mmCIF file of C-alpha atoms in Angstrom:
data_model
loop_
_atom_site.group_PDB
_atom_site.id
_atom_site.type_symbol
_atom_site.label_atom_id
_atom_site.label_comp_id
_atom_site.label_asym_id
_atom_site.label_seq_id
_atom_site.Cartn_x
_atom_site.Cartn_y
_atom_site.Cartn_z
ATOM 1 C CA MET A 15 -27.420 -27.412 47.834
ATOM 2 C CA ILE A 16 -27.713 -27.071 44.078
ATOM 3 C CA ALA A 17 -24.220 -28.440 43.569
ATOM 4 C CA PHE A 18 -25.059 -31.527 45.673
ATOM 5 C CA ALA A 19 -28.395 -31.929 43.841
ATOM 6 C CA LYS A 20 -26.629 -31.867 40.464
ATOM 7 C CA ILE A 21 -24.234 -34.628 41.533
ATOM 8 C CA PHE A 22 -26.971 -36.670 43.140
ATOM 9 C CA PHE A 23 -29.367 -36.606 40.158
ATOM 10 C CA ILE A 24 -26.564 -37.358 37.615
ATOM 11 C CA ALA A 25 -25.481 -40.326 39.669
ATOM 12 C CA PHE A 26 -29.073 -41.426 40.295
ATOM 13 C CA GLY A 27 -29.722 -41.210 36.564
ATOM 14 C CA ILE A 28 -26.696 -43.367 35.742
ATOM 15 C CA LEU A 29 -27.669 -45.971 38.354
ATOM 16 C CA THR A 30 -31.251 -46.008 36.979
ATOM 17 C CA ILE A 31 -30.005 -46.607 33.429
ATOM 18 C CA ALA A 32 -27.726 -49.328 34.655
ATOM 19 C CA GLY A 33 -30.616 -50.952 36.572
ATOM 20 C CA GLY A 34 -32.733 -50.899 33.432
ATOM 21 C CA VAL A 35 -29.979 -52.609 31.487
ATOM 22 C CA MET A 36 -29.511 -55.187 34.234
ATOM 23 C CA GLY A 37 -33.276 -55.891 34.240
ATOM 24 C CA TYR A 38 -33.101 -56.476 30.519
ATOM 25 C CA VAL A 39 -30.027 -58.715 30.666
ATOM 26 C CA LYS A 40 -31.212 -60.791 33.671
ATOM 27 C CA ALA A 41 -34.935 -61.081 32.907
ATOM 28 C CA ASN A 42 -35.104 -60.162 29.258
ATOM 29 C CA SER A 43 -37.433 -57.332 30.396
ATOM 30 C CA LEU A 44 -37.855 -54.737 27.639
ATOM 31 C CA PRO A 45 -40.073 -52.612 29.933
ATOM 32 C CA SER A 46 -37.193 -52.409 32.430
ATOM 33 C CA LEU A 47 -34.804 -51.295 29.762
ATOM 34 C CA LEU A 48 -37.173 -48.645 28.408
ATOM 35 C CA ALA A 49 -38.374 -47.317 31.772
ATOM 36 C CA GLY A 50 -34.900 -47.357 33.276
ATOM 37 C CA GLY A 51 -33.387 -45.779 30.214
ATOM 38 C CA ILE A 52 -35.969 -43.019 29.933
ATOM 39 C CA ALA A 53 -36.162 -42.227 33.671
ATOM 40 C CA GLY A 54 -32.378 -42.400 34.029
ATOM 41 C CA LEU A 55 -31.780 -40.187 31.060
ATOM 42 C CA LEU A 56 -34.252 -37.596 32.345
ATOM 43 C CA LEU A 57 -32.718 -37.671 35.834
ATOM 44 C CA ALA A 58 -29.151 -37.334 34.481
ATOM 45 C CA VAL A 59 -29.995 -34.572 32.047
ATOM 46 C CA GLY A 60 -32.100 -32.729 34.669
ATOM 47 C CA GLY A 61 -29.153 -32.907 37.044
ATOM 48 C CA TRP A 62 -26.791 -31.696 34.343
ATOM 49 C CA LEU A 63 -29.009 -28.726 33.443
ATOM 50 C CA LEU A 64 -29.773 -27.788 37.040
ATOM 51 C CA ALA A 65 -28.819 -24.162 37.654
ATOM 52 C CA ALA A 66 -28.985 -21.819 40.585
ATOM 53 C CA ASP A 67 -32.591 -20.893 39.721
ATOM 54 C CA GLY A 68 -33.670 -24.244 38.413
ATOM 55 C CA LYS A 69 -37.162 -24.429 40.010
ATOM 56 C CA PRO A 70 -38.869 -25.905 36.889
ATOM 57 C CA ILE A 71 -36.219 -28.610 36.536
ATOM 58 C CA LEU A 72 -36.500 -29.437 40.253
ATOM 59 C CA VAL A 73 -40.246 -29.821 39.859
ATOM 60 C CA GLY A 74 -39.668 -32.227 36.950
ATOM 61 C CA LEU A 75 -37.064 -34.175 38.970
ATOM 62 C CA SER A 76 -39.524 -34.374 41.865
ATOM 63 C CA VAL A 77 -42.171 -35.812 39.582
ATOM 64 C CA ILE A 78 -39.777 -38.501 38.288
ATOM 65 C CA CYS A 79 -38.723 -39.353 41.862
ATOM 66 C CA LEU A 80 -42.363 -39.579 42.921
ATOM 67 C CA ALA A 81 -43.143 -41.917 39.988
ATOM 68 C CA LEU A 82 -40.155 -44.107 40.777
ATOM 69 C CA ALA A 83 -41.072 -44.166 44.502
ATOM 70 C CA GLY A 84 -44.655 -45.048 43.556
ATOM 71 C CA ARG A 85 -43.327 -48.046 41.684
ATOM 72 C CA PHE A 86 -40.599 -49.265 44.011
ATOM 73 C CA VAL A 87 -41.743 -48.426 47.611
ATOM 74 C CA PRO A 88 -44.770 -50.747 47.388
ATOM 75 C CA ALA A 89 -42.650 -53.470 45.844
ATOM 76 C CA LEU A 90 -40.194 -53.183 48.754
ATOM 77 C CA LEU A 91 -42.931 -53.170 51.355
ATOM 78 C CA LYS A 92 -44.484 -56.196 49.731
ATOM 79 C CA GLY A 93 -41.359 -58.174 50.695
ATOM 80 C CA GLY A 94 -39.204 -57.508 47.668
ATOM 81 C CA ALA A 95 -35.437 -57.937 47.776
ATOM 82 C CA PHE A 96 -33.223 -54.956 48.289
ATOM 83 C CA MET A 97 -32.065 -55.181 44.669
ATOM 84 C CA PRO A 98 -33.624 -53.506 42.762
ATOM 85 C CA ALA A 99 -36.704 -52.423 44.809
ATOM 86 C CA GLY A 100 -34.906 -51.362 48.008
ATOM 87 C CA LEU A 101 -32.168 -49.422 46.257
ATOM 88 C CA MET A 102 -34.543 -47.653 43.856
ATOM 89 C CA ALA A 103 -37.076 -46.876 46.661
ATOM 90 C CA THR A 104 -34.287 -45.492 48.829
ATOM 91 C CA LEU A 105 -32.792 -43.357 46.059
ATOM 92 C CA SER A 106 -36.237 -42.136 44.948
ATOM 93 C CA VAL A 107 -37.248 -40.976 48.445
ATOM 94 C CA ILE A 108 -33.836 -39.341 48.937
ATOM 95 C CA GLY A 109 -34.159 -37.739 45.516
ATOM 96 C CA LEU A 110 -37.543 -36.306 46.390
ATOM 97 C CA VAL A 111 -36.127 -34.827 49.621
ATOM 98 C CA VAL A 112 -33.106 -33.401 47.810
ATOM 99 C CA ALA A 113 -35.327 -31.844 45.113
ATOM 100 C CA VAL A 114 -37.711 -30.269 47.653
ATOM 101 C CA VAL A 115 -34.884 -28.858 49.807
ATOM 102 C CA ALA A 116 -33.091 -27.464 46.760
ATOM 103 C CA PHE A 117 -36.368 -25.960 45.510
ATOM 104 C CA LEU A 118 -36.954 -24.216 48.810
ATOM 105 C CA GLN A 119 -33.379 -22.856 48.874
ATOM 106 C CA THR A 120 -33.387 -21.477 45.298
ATOM 107 C CA GLY A 121 -33.902 -17.738 44.607
ATOM 108 C CA LYS A 122 -37.287 -16.232 44.393
#
């Protein structure tokens, strides 16, 4: 599960950075660029550093996923378009599940 989690969080991080850049280009939104860049970088680096006994990193990745879900799930439920709210909400919830399952499967 750790190998899958590594790949997922690196890809999620890259997509989050790309989303932040797209938000800046399309809407001239500096907060999108900063939030997407920081969250994406943390997700990608966390995925990269994830090891067989990476419980602290998995906790950090869970917190990031929770924060992103807290931002994008309400936006999606409010009637937002799939891009970016739906994609980010879906990836955030999946990321939270992946982090929790990987956490439960790591060594004691």
